[in-house]
C-alpha positions as protocol buffer text, in pm:
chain_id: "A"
residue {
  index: 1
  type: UNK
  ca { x: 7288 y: 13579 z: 12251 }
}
residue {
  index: 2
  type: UNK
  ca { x: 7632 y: 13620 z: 12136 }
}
residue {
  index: 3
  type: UNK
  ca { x: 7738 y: 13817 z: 11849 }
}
residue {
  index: 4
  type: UNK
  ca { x: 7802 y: 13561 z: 11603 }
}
residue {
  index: 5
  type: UNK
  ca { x: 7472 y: 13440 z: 11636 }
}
residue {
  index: 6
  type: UNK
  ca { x: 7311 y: 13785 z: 11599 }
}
residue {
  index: 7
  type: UNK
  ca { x: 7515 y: 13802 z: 11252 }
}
residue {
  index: 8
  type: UNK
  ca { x: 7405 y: 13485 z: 11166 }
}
residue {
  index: 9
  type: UNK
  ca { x: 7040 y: 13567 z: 11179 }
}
residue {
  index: 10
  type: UNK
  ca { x: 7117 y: 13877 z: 11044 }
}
residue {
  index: 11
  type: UNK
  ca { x: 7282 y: 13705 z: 10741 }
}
residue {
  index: 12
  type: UNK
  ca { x: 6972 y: 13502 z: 10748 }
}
residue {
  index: 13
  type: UNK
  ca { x: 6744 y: 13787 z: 10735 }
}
residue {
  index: 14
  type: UNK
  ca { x: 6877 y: 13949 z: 10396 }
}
residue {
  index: 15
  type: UNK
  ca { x: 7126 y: 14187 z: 10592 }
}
residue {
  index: 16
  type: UNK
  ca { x: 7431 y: 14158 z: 10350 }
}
residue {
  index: 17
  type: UNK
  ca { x: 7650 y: 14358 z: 10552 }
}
residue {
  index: 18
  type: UNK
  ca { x: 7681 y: 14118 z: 10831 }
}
residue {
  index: 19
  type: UNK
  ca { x: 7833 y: 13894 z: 10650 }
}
residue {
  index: 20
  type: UNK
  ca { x: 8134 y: 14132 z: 10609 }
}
residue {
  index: 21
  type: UNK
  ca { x: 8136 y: 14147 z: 10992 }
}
residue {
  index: 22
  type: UNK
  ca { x: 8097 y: 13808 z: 11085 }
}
residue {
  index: 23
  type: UNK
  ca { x: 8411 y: 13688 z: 10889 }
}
residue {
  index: 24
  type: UNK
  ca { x: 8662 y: 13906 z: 11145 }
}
residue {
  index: 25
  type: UNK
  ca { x: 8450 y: 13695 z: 11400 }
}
residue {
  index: 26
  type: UNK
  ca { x: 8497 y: 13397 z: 11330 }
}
residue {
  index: 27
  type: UNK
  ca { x: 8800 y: 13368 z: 11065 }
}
residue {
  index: 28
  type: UNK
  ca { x: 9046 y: 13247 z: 11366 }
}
residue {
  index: 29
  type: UNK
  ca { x: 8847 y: 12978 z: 11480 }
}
residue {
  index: 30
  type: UNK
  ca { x: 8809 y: 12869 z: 11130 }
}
residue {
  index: 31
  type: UNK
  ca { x: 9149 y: 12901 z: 11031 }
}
residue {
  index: 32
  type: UNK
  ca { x: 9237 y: 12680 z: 11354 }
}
residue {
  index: 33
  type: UNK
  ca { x: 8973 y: 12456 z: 11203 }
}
residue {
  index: 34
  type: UNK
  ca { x: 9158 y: 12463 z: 10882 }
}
residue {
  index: 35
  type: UNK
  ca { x: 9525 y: 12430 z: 10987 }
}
residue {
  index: 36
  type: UNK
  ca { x: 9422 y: 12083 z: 11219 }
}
residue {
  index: 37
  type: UNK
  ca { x: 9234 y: 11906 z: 10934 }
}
residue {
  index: 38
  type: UNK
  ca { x: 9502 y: 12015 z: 10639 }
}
residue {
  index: 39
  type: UNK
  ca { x: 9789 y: 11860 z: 10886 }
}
residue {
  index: 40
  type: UNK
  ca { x: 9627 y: 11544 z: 10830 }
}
residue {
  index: 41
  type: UNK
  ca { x: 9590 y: 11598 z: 10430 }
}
residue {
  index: 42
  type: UNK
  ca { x: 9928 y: 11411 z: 10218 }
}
residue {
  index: 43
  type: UNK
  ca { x: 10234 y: 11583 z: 10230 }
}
residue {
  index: 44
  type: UNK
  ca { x: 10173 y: 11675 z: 9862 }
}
residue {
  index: 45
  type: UNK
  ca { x: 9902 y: 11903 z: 9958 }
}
residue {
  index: 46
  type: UNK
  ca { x: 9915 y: 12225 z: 9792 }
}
residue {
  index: 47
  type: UNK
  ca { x: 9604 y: 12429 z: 9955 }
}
residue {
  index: 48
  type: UNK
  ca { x: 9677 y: 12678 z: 10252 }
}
residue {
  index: 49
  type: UNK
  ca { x: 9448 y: 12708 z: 10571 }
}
residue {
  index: 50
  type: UNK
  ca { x: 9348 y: 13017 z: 10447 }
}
residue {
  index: 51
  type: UNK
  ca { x: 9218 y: 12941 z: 10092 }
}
residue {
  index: 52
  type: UNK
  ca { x: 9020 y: 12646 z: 10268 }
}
residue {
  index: 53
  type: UNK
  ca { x: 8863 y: 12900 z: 10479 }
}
residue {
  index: 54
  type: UNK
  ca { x: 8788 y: 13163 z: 10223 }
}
residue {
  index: 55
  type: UNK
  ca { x: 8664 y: 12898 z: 9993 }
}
residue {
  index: 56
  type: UNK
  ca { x: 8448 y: 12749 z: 10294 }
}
residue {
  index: 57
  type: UNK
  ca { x: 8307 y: 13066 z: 10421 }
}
residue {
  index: 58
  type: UNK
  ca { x: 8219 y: 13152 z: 10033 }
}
residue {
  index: 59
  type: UNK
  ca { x: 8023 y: 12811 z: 10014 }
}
residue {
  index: 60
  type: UNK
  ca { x: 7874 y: 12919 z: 10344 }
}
residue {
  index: 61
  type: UNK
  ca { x: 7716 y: 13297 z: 10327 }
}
residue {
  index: 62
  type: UNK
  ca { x: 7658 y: 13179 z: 9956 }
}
residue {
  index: 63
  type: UNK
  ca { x: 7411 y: 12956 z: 10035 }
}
residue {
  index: 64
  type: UNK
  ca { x: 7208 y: 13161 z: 10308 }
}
residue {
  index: 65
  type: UNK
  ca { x: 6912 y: 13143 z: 10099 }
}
residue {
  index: 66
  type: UNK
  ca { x: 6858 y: 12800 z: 10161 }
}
residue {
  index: 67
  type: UNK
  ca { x: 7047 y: 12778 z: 10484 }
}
residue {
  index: 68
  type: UNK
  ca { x: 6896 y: 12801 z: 10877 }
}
residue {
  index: 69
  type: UNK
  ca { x: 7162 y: 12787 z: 11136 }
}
residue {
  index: 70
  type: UNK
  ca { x: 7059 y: 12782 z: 11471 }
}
residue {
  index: 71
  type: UNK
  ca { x: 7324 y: 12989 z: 11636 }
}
residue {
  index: 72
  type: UNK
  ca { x: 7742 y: 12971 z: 11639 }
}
residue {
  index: 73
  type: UNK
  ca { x: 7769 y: 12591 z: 11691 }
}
residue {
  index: 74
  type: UNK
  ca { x: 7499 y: 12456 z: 11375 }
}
residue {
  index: 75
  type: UNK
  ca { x: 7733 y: 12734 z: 11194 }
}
residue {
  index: 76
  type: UNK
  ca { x: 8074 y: 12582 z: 11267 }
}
residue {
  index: 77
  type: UNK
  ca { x: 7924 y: 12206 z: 11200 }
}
residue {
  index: 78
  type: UNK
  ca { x: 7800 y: 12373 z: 10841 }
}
residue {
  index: 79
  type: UNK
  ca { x: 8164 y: 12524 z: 10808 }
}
residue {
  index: 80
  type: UNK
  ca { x: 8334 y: 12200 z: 10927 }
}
residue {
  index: 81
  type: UNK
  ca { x: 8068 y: 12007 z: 10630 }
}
residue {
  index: 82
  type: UNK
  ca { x: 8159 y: 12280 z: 10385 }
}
residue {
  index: 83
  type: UNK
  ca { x: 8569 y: 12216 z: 10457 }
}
residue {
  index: 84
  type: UNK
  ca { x: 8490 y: 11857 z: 10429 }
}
residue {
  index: 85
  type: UNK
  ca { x: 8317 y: 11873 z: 10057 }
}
residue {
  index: 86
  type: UNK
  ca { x: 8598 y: 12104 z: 9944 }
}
residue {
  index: 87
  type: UNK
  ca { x: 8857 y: 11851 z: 10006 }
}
residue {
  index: 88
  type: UNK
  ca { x: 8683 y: 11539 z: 9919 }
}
residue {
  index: 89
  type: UNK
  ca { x: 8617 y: 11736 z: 9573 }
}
residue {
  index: 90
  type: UNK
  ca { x: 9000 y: 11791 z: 9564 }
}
residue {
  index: 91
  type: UNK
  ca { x: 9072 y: 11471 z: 9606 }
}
residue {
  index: 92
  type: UNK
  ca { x: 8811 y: 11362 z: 9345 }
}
residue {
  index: 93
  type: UNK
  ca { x: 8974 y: 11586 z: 9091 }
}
residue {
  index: 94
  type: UNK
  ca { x: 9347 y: 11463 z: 9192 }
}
residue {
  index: 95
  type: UNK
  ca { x: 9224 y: 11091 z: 9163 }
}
residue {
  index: 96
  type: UNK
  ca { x: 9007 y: 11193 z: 8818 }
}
residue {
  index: 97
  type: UNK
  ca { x: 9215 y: 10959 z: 8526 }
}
residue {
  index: 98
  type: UNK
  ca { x: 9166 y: 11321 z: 8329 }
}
residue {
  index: 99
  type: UNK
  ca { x: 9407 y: 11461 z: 8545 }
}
residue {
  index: 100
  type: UNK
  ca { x: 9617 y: 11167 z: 8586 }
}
residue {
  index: 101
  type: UNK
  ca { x: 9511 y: 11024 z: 8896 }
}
residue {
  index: 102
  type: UNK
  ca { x: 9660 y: 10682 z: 8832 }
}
residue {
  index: 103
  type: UNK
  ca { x: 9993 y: 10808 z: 8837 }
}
residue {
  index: 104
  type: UNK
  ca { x: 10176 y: 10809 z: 9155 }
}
residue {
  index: 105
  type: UNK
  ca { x: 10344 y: 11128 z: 9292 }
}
residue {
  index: 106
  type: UNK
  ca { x: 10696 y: 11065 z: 9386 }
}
residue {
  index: 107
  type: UNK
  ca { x: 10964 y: 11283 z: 9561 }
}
residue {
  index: 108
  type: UNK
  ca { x: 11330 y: 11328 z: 9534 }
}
residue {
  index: 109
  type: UNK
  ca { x: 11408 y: 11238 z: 9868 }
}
residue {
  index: 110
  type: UNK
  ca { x: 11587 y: 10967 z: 9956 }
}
residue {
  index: 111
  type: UNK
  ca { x: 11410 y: 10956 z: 10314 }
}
residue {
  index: 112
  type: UNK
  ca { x: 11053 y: 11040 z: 10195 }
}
residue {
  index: 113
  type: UNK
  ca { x: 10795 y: 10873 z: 9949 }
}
residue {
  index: 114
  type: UNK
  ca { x: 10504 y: 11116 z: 9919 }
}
residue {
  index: 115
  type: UNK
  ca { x: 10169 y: 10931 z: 9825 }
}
residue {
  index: 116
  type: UNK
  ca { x: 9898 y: 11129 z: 9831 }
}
residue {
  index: 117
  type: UNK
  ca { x: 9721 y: 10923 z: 9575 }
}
residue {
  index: 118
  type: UNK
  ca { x: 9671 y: 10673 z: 9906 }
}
residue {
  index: 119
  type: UNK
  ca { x: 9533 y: 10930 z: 10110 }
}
residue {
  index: 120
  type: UNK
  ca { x: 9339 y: 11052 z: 9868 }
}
residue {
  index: 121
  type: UNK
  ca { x: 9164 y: 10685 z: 9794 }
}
residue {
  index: 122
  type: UNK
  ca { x: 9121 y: 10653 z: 10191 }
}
residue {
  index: 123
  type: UNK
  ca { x: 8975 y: 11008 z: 10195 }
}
residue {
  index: 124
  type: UNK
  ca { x: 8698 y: 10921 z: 9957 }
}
residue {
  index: 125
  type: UNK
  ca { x: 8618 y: 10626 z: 10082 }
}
residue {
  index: 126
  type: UNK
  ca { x: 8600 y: 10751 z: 10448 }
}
residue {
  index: 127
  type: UNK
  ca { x: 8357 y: 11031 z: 10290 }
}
residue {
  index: 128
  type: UNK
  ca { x: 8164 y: 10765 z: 10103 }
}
residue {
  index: 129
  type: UNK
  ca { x: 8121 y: 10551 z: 10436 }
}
residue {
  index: 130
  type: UNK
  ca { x: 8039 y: 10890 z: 10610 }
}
residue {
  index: 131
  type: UNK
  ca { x: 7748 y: 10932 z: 10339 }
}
residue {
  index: 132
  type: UNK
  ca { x: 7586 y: 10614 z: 10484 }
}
residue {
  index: 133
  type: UNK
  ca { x: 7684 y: 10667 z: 10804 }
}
residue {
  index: 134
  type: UNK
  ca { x: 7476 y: 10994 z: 10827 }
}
residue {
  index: 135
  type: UNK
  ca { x: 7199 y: 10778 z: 10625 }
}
residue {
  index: 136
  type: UNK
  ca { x: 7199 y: 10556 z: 10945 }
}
residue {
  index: 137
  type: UNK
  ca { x: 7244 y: 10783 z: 11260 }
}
residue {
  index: 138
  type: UNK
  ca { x: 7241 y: 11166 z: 11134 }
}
residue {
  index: 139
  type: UNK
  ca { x: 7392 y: 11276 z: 11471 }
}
residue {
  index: 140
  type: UNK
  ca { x: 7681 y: 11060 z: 11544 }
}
residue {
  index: 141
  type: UNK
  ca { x: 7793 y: 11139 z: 11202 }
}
residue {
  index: 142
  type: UNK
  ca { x: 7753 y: 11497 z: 11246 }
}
residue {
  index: 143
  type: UNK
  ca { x: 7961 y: 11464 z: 11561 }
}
residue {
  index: 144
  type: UNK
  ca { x: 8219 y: 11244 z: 11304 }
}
residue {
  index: 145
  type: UNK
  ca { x: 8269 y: 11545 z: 11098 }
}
residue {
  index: 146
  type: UNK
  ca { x: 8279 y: 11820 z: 11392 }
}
residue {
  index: 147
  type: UNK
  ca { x: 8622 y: 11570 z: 11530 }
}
residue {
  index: 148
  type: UNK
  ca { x: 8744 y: 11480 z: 11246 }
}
residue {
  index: 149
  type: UNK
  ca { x: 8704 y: 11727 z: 10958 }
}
residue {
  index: 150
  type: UNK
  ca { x: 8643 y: 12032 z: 11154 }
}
residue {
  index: 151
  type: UNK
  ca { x: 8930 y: 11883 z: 11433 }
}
residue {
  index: 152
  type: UNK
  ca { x: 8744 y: 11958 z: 11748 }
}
residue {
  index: 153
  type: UNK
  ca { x: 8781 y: 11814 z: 12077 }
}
residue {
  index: 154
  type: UNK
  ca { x: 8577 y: 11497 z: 12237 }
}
residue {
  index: 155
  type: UNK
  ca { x: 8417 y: 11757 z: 12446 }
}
residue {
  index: 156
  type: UNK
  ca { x: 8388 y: 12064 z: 12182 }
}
residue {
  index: 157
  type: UNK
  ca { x: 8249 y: 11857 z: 11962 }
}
residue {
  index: 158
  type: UNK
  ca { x: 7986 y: 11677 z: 12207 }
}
residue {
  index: 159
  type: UNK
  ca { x: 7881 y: 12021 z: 12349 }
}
residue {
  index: 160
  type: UNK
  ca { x: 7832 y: 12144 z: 11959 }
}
residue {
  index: 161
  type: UNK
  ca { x: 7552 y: 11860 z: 11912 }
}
residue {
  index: 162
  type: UNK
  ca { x: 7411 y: 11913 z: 12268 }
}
residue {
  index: 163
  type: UNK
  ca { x: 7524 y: 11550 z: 12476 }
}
residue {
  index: 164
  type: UNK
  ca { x: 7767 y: 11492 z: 12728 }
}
residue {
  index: 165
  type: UNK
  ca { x: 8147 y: 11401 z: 12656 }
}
residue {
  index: 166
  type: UNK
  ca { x: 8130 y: 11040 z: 12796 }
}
residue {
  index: 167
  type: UNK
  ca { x: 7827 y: 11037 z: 12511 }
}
residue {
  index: 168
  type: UNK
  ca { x: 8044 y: 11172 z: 12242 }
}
residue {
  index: 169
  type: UNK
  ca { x: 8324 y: 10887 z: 12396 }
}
residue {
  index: 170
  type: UNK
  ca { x: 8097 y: 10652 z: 12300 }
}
residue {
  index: 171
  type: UNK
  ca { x: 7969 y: 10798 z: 11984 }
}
residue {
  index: 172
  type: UNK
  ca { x: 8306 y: 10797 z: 11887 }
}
residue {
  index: 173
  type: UNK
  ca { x: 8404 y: 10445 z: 11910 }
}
residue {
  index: 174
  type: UNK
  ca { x: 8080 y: 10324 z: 11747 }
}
residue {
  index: 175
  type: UNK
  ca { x: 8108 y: 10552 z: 11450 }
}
residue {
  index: 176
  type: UNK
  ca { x: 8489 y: 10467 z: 11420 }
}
residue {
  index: 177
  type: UNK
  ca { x: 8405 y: 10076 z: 11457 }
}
residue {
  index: 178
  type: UNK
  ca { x: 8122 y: 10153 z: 11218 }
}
residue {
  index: 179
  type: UNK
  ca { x: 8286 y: 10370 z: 10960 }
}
residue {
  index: 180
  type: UNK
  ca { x: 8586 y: 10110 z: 10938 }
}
residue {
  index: 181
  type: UNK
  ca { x: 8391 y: 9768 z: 10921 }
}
residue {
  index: 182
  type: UNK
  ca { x: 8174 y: 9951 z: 10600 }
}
residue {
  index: 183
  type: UNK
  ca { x: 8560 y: 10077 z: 10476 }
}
residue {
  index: 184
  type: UNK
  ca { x: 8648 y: 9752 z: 10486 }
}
residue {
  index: 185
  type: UNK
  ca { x: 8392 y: 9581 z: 10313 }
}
residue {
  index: 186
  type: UNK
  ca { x: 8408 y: 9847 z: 10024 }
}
residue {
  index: 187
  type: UNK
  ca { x: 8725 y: 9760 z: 9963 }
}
residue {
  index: 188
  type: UNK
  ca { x: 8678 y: 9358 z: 9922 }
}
């Protein structure tokens, strides 16, 4: 058993000290996590790697009560989930007409038209076909969110859910067929 997972059940058993030591564990990993999905946020993205994983790791000891991972990969899917809410809620808030999210962003340069306004749109309506995705097949969405929000590999992400990588292949382009065929029809 490795030592994240002994934290984990540690964490899980009450021991509130663990969760101090598991962060030094695993805060690499996540940040890597971090870094690969916010390089595919807008360019107008103002939140660092680092705040996503301090905010993500707070979401995750925080809810230990009602939490029961089942070692280091069910923990990173949970932390790739938590990422995932944090910036679909961002881009909620962004796009909320309270804050002005009908008004486009534009920049100065002549070479460059930052929308994130688009991305934003295509990011919540990606996570509201993801929502009945998971409704239909629970595991090939979970392996969704482990390559595309957490930004693991075909073949980390298919040993993290237990099948082989020419399953996850295949996984892959279903859910992606899937996912865009219910995109499109949202958006008729």
């Amino acid at each position: 058993m490795s030592d994240v997972t002994e934290l984990i059940i540690a964490i899980q058993d009450g021991n509130e000290s663990a969760a101090d030591e598991l962060l030094p564990l695993v805060y690499d990993e996540l940040r890597r996590l971090a870094r690969a999905r916010l390089a595919a946020e807008a360019n107008g993205q103002t939140l660092q790697p680092t705040e996503l994983v301090h905010e993500a790791y707070l979401r995750l000891i925080g809810a230990t009560q009602t939490a029961d991972w089942n070692g280091r990969a069910h923990f990173f899917g949970a932390a790739a989930e938590a990422m995932r809410r944090i910036l679909v809620d961002r881009a909620r808030r962004r796009k909320s007409q309270k804050r002005g999210g009908d008004r486009k962003q534009v920049s100065f340069s002549e070479d460059e038209i930052a929308s994130p306004t688009e991305n934003d749109d295509r990011l919540i309506e990606l996570d509201t076909a993801l929502a009945q995705f998971e409704s239909y097949d629970p595991q090939k969405a979970n392996y969704v969110k482990l390559r595309y929000f957490a930004g693991l590999t075909n073949a980390e992400a298919s040993k993290a859910i237990g099948v082989s990588a020419s399953t996850g292949d295949r996984y892959w382009v279903f859910a992606r067929a899937w996912l865009q065929k219910t995109i499109m029809q949202m958006t008729k």
